[in-house]
Amino acid sequence: MKPRIIISACLMGENCKYNGKNNIIDISQLKECFELIPVCPECFGGLPIPREPAEMKNGRVYQKNGNDVTDEFIYGAEQTLYIAEEKNCVAALLKENSPSCGYGNIYDGSFSGKLISGNGITAELLNSKGIAVFGESRINKLIELYSMC
Ligand code: SF4
């Protein structure tokens, strides 16, 4: 049986991004090595598609129009953690730089494309519960460490 991982649904081509588009990548090797469990924490949090873009600032999440959507992001993160634990996922491959899924770097809250060190709400929660998080630029490391490929 292949190990299971959580994956950001937008990386699999799901049109769940804030602008109704996706962030599709080549997942052919991942599919050979893992069972993929797609999630979209912002959708789980009840936010619509499309929606206003959001970024983190001082530990909270704000949409570009100023709405505070921290509660929605936290709820979506908790739903994602629940699925990851129910499915015994060994790790997560999450979209880089996102205020939900980003791990290591996130946008700085100015909506100018500038990155700062930090984790998105979901990435932080999964990591704090012992589920290793990888961005899409580290797929090879994820395969090396967590698959039998
Ligand atoms: Fe992709 Fe995560 Fe944003 Fe959903 S919340 S669109 S999975 S980056």
Coordinates of C-alpha atoms and ligand atoms in Angstrom, one line a residue:
M1 CA 0.0 0.0 0.0
K2 CA 1.3 3.4 -0.9
P3 CA 1.7 6.0 1.9
R4 CA -0.9 8.8 1.9
I5 CA -0.2 12.5 1.7
I6 CA -2.3 15.6 1.9
I7 CA -2.0 17.8 -1.2
S8 CA -3.3 21.3 -2.0
A9 CA -6.1 20.7 -4.5
C10 CA -5.0 23.6 -6.6
L11 CA -1.7 21.8 -7.3
M12 CA -3.8 19.0 -8.8
G13 CA -5.6 21.3 -11.2
E14 CA -8.7 22.1 -9.1
N15 CA -9.9 25.6 -9.8
C16 CA -10.2 26.6 -6.2
K17 CA -7.8 29.5 -6.1
Y18 CA -9.1 32.9 -5.0
N19 CA -9.3 33.9 -8.7
G20 CA -11.1 30.7 -9.8
K21 CA -8.0 29.3 -11.4
N22 CA -5.5 26.6 -10.3
N23 CA -1.7 26.1 -9.7
I24 CA -1.4 22.8 -11.6
I25 CA 1.9 21.0 -11.5
D26 CA 3.1 17.6 -12.9
I27 CA 2.0 15.1 -10.3
S28 CA 2.7 11.9 -12.3
Q29 CA 5.6 10.8 -10.1
L30 CA 3.8 11.7 -6.9
K31 CA 0.9 9.5 -8.0
E32 CA 3.2 6.6 -8.4
C33 CA 4.6 7.0 -5.0
F34 CA 1.7 8.2 -2.8
E35 CA -2.0 8.0 -2.4
L36 CA -3.0 11.7 -2.8
I37 CA -5.7 13.3 -0.5
P38 CA -6.6 16.7 -2.0
V39 CA -7.7 19.5 0.3
C40 CA -8.5 23.2 -0.1
P41 CA -8.4 24.8 3.4
E42 CA -9.9 28.1 2.3
C43 CA -12.9 26.3 0.7
F44 CA -13.2 24.1 3.8
G45 CA -13.4 27.4 5.7
G46 CA -16.5 28.3 3.8
L47 CA -14.9 31.0 1.5
P48 CA -16.4 31.1 -2.0
I49 CA -14.7 30.7 -5.4
P50 CA -13.8 33.2 -6.6
R51 CA -13.0 35.3 -3.5
E52 CA -10.9 38.3 -2.5
P53 CA -7.2 37.5 -2.2
A54 CA -6.0 37.3 1.4
E55 CA -2.6 37.7 3.1
M56 CA -1.4 37.3 6.7
K57 CA -0.5 40.3 8.8
N58 CA 0.6 40.2 12.5
G59 CA -0.8 36.6 12.8
R60 CA -4.2 37.3 11.3
V61 CA -5.5 37.0 7.8
Y62 CA -7.1 39.9 5.9
Q63 CA -8.6 40.1 2.5
K64 CA -7.5 42.9 0.2
N65 CA -10.7 44.7 1.0
G66 CA -9.9 44.7 4.7
N67 CA -12.2 41.8 5.8
D68 CA -10.7 39.7 8.6
V69 CA -11.0 36.1 7.5
T70 CA -8.8 34.6 10.2
D71 CA -11.7 32.5 11.7
E72 CA -12.5 31.0 8.3
F73 CA -8.8 30.1 7.8
I74 CA -8.5 28.5 11.2
Y75 CA -11.7 26.5 10.6
G76 CA -10.3 25.3 7.2
A77 CA -7.0 24.4 8.8
E78 CA -8.8 22.3 11.5
Q79 CA -10.8 20.5 8.9
T80 CA -7.6 19.7 6.9
L81 CA -5.9 18.4 10.1
Y82 CA -8.9 16.2 10.8
I83 CA -8.7 14.7 7.3
A84 CA -4.9 14.2 7.5
E85 CA -5.3 12.4 10.8
E86 CA -8.3 10.3 9.8
K87 CA -6.5 9.2 6.6
N88 CA -3.1 8.6 8.4
C89 CA -1.3 10.9 6.1
V90 CA 2.5 10.8 6.5
A91 CA 3.1 14.3 5.1
A92 CA 1.6 17.2 3.2
L93 CA 2.5 18.8 -0.1
L94 CA 1.1 22.4 0.1
K95 CA 1.2 25.3 -2.3
E96 CA 4.0 27.7 -1.5
N97 CA 3.5 31.3 -0.3
S98 CA -0.2 31.0 0.4
P99 CA -1.7 32.4 3.6
S100 CA -3.2 29.0 4.2
C101 CA -0.8 26.5 2.6
G102 CA 2.5 28.3 2.4
Y103 CA 5.4 26.9 4.5
G104 CA 8.6 28.8 5.1
N105 CA 7.6 31.9 3.2
I106 CA 4.3 33.8 2.9
Y107 CA 3.3 37.1 1.3
D108 CA 3.9 40.0 3.7
G109 CA 0.3 41.4 3.9
S110 CA 0.9 44.4 1.6
F111 CA -0.5 42.7 -1.5
S112 CA 2.6 43.7 -3.4
G113 CA 4.0 40.2 -4.0
K114 CA 6.7 40.6 -1.3
L115 CA 7.6 37.5 0.7
I116 CA 8.6 37.2 4.3
S117 CA 9.5 34.3 6.5
G118 CA 6.4 32.5 8.0
N119 CA 3.9 29.8 7.6
G120 CA 0.3 29.8 6.4
I121 CA -2.4 28.9 8.9
T122 CA -2.9 25.3 7.7
A123 CA 0.8 24.6 7.1
E124 CA 1.5 25.8 10.7
L125 CA -1.2 23.7 12.2
L126 CA -0.2 20.5 10.4
N127 CA 3.4 21.0 11.2
S128 CA 2.7 21.6 14.9
K129 CA 0.8 18.3 15.0
G130 CA 3.8 16.4 13.5
I131 CA 2.8 16.3 9.9
A132 CA 5.8 17.3 7.8
V133 CA 5.0 20.0 5.3
F134 CA 6.7 20.4 1.9
G135 CA 6.2 23.1 -0.8
E136 CA 5.9 22.1 -4.4
S137 CA 9.6 23.0 -5.1
R138 CA 10.6 20.2 -2.7
I139 CA 8.7 17.3 -4.2
N140 CA 11.9 15.3 -4.7
K141 CA 12.7 15.6 -1.0
L142 CA 9.2 14.5 -0.1
I143 CA 9.5 11.4 -2.3
E144 CA 13.0 10.6 -0.9
L145 CA 11.9 10.9 2.7
Y146 CA 8.4 9.5 2.8
S147 CA 7.8 7.1 -0.1
M148 CA 9.1 3.7 -1.0
C149 CA 9.8 4.8 -4.6
Ligands
SF4_1 FE1 -4.6 26.1 -3.1 FE2 -4.4 26.1 -0.5 FE3 -5.2 28.3 -1.7 FE4 -6.9 26.2 -1.6 S1 -6.1 27.3 0.2 S2 -6.4 27.4 -3.4 S3 -5.4 24.5 -1.7 S4 -3.2 27.3 -1.9

